[in-house]
PDB file of C-alpha atoms in Angstrom:
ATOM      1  CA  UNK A 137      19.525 -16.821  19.939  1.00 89.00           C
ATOM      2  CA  UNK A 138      22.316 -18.870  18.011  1.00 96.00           C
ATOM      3  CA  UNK A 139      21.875 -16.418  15.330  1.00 97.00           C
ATOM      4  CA  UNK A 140      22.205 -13.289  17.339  1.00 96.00           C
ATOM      5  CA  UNK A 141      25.806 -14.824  19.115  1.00 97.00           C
ATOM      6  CA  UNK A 142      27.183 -15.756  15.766  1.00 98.00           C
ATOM      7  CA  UNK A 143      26.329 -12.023  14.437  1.00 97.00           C
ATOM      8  CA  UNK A 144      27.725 -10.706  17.792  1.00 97.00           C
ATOM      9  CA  UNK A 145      31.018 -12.252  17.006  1.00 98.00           C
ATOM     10  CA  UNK A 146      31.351 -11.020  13.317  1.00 97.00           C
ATOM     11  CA  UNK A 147      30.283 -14.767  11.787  1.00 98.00           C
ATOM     12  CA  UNK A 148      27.778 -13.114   9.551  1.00 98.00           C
ATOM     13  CA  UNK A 149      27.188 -16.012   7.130  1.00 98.00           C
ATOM     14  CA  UNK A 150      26.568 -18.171  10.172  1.00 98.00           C
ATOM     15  CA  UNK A 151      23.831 -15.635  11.319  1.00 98.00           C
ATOM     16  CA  UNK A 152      22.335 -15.237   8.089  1.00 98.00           C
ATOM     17  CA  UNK A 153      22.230 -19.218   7.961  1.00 98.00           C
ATOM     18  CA  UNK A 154      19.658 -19.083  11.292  1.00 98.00           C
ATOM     19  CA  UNK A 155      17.871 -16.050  10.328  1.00 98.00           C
ATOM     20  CA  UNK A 156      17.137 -17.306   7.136  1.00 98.00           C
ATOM     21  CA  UNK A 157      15.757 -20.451   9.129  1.00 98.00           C
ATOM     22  CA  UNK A 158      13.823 -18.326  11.609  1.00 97.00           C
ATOM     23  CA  UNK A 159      12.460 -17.183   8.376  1.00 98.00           C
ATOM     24  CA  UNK A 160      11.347 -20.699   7.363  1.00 97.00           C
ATOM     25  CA  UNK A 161       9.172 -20.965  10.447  1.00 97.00           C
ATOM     26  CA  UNK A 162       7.772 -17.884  10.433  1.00 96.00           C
ATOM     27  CA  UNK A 163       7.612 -15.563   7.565  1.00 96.00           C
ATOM     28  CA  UNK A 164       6.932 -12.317   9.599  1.00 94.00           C
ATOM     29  CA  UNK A 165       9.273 -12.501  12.535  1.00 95.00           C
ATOM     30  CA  UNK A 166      10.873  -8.405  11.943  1.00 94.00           C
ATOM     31  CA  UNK A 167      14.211  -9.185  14.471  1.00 94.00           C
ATOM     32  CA  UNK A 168      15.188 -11.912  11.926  1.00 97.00           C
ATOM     33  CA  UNK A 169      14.641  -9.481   8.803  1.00 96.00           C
ATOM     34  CA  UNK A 170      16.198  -6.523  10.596  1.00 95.00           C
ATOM     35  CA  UNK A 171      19.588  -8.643  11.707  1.00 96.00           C
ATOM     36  CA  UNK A 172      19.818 -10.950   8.674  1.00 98.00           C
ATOM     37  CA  UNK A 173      19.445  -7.142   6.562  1.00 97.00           C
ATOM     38  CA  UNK A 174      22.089  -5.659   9.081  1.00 96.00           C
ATOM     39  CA  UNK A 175      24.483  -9.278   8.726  1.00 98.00           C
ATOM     40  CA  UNK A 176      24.092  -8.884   4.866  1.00 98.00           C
ATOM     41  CA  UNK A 177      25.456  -5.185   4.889  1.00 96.00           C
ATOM     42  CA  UNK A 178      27.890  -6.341   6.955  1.00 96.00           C
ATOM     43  CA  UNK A 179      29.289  -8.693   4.024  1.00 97.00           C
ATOM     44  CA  UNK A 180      28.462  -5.807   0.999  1.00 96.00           C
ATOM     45  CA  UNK A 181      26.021  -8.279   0.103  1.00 97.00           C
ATOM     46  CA  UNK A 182      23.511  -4.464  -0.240  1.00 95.00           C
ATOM     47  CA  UNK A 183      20.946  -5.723  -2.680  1.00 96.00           C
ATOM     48  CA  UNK A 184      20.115  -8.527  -0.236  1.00 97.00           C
ATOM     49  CA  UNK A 185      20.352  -6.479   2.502  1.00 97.00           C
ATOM     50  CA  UNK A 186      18.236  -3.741   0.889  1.00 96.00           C
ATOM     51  CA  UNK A 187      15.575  -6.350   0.141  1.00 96.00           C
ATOM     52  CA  UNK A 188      15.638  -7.694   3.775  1.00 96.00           C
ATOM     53  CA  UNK A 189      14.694  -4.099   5.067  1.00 95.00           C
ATOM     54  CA  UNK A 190      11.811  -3.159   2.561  1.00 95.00           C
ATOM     55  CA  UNK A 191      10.313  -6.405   3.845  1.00 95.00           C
ATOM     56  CA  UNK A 192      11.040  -5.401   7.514  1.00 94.00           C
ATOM     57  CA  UNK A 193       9.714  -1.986   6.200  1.00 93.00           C
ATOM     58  CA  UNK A 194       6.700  -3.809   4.703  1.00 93.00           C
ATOM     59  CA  UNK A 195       5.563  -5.754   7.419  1.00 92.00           C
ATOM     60  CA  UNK A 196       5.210  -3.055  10.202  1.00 86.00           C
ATOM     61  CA  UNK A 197       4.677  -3.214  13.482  1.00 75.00           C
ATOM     62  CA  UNK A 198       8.314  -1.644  14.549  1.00 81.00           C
ATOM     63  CA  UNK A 199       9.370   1.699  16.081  1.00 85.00           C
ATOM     64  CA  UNK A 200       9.408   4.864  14.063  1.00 87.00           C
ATOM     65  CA  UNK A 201      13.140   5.359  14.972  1.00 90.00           C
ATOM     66  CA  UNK A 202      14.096   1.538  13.667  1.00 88.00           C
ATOM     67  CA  UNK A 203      12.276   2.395  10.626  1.00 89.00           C
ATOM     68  CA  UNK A 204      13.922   5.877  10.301  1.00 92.00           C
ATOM     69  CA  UNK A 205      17.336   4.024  10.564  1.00 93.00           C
ATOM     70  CA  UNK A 206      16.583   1.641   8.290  1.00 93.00           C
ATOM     71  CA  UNK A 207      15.857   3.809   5.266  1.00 94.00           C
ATOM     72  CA  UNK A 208      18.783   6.102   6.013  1.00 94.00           C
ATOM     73  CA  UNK A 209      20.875   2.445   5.521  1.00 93.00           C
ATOM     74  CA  UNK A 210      18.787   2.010   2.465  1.00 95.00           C
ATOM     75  CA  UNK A 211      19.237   5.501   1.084  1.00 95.00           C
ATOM     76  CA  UNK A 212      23.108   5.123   2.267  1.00 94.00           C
ATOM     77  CA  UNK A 213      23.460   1.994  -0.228  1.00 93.00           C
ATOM     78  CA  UNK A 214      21.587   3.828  -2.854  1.00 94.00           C
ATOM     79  CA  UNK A 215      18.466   2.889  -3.202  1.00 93.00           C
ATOM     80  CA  UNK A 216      15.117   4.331  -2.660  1.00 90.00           C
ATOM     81  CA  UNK A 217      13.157   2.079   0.962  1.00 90.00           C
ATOM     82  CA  UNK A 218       9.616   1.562  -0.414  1.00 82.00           C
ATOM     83  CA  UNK A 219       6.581   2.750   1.484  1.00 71.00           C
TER      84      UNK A 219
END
């Protein structure tokens, strides 16, 4: 996707501009929380990003080692991932 290139090539606020429009459309798409999360800690923006992956966390339906990941980024920015 557009989204995915412009996160490829370090335009992060780009990316987080079509994630966040993914998002419009549908609320529980995980690749768009995951990368928009990942684009966000990319710009220090952590609380955002930390938000992004409790919802990704939230929703389910990922692997156990993306999920692992994700709350070692979480812990990593100091916070606690919720359950």
């Amino acid at each position: 996707s557009r989204a995915d290139t412009y996160f490829r090539t370090n335009q992060f606020e780009k990316a987080i501009e079509d994630y966040s429009r993914i998002l419009e459309i549908d609320v529980k798409n995980l690749p768009a929380y995951h990368n928009r999360g990942m684009a966000y800690m990319s710009l220090k923006e952590e609380d955002k990003a930390v938000t992004d992956f409790n919802t990704f966390l939230q929703l389910g339906g990922y692997s156990w080692s993306d999920a692992e990941q994700i709350r070692i980024w979480i812990k990593e920015m100091g916070h606690e991932p919720q359950r």
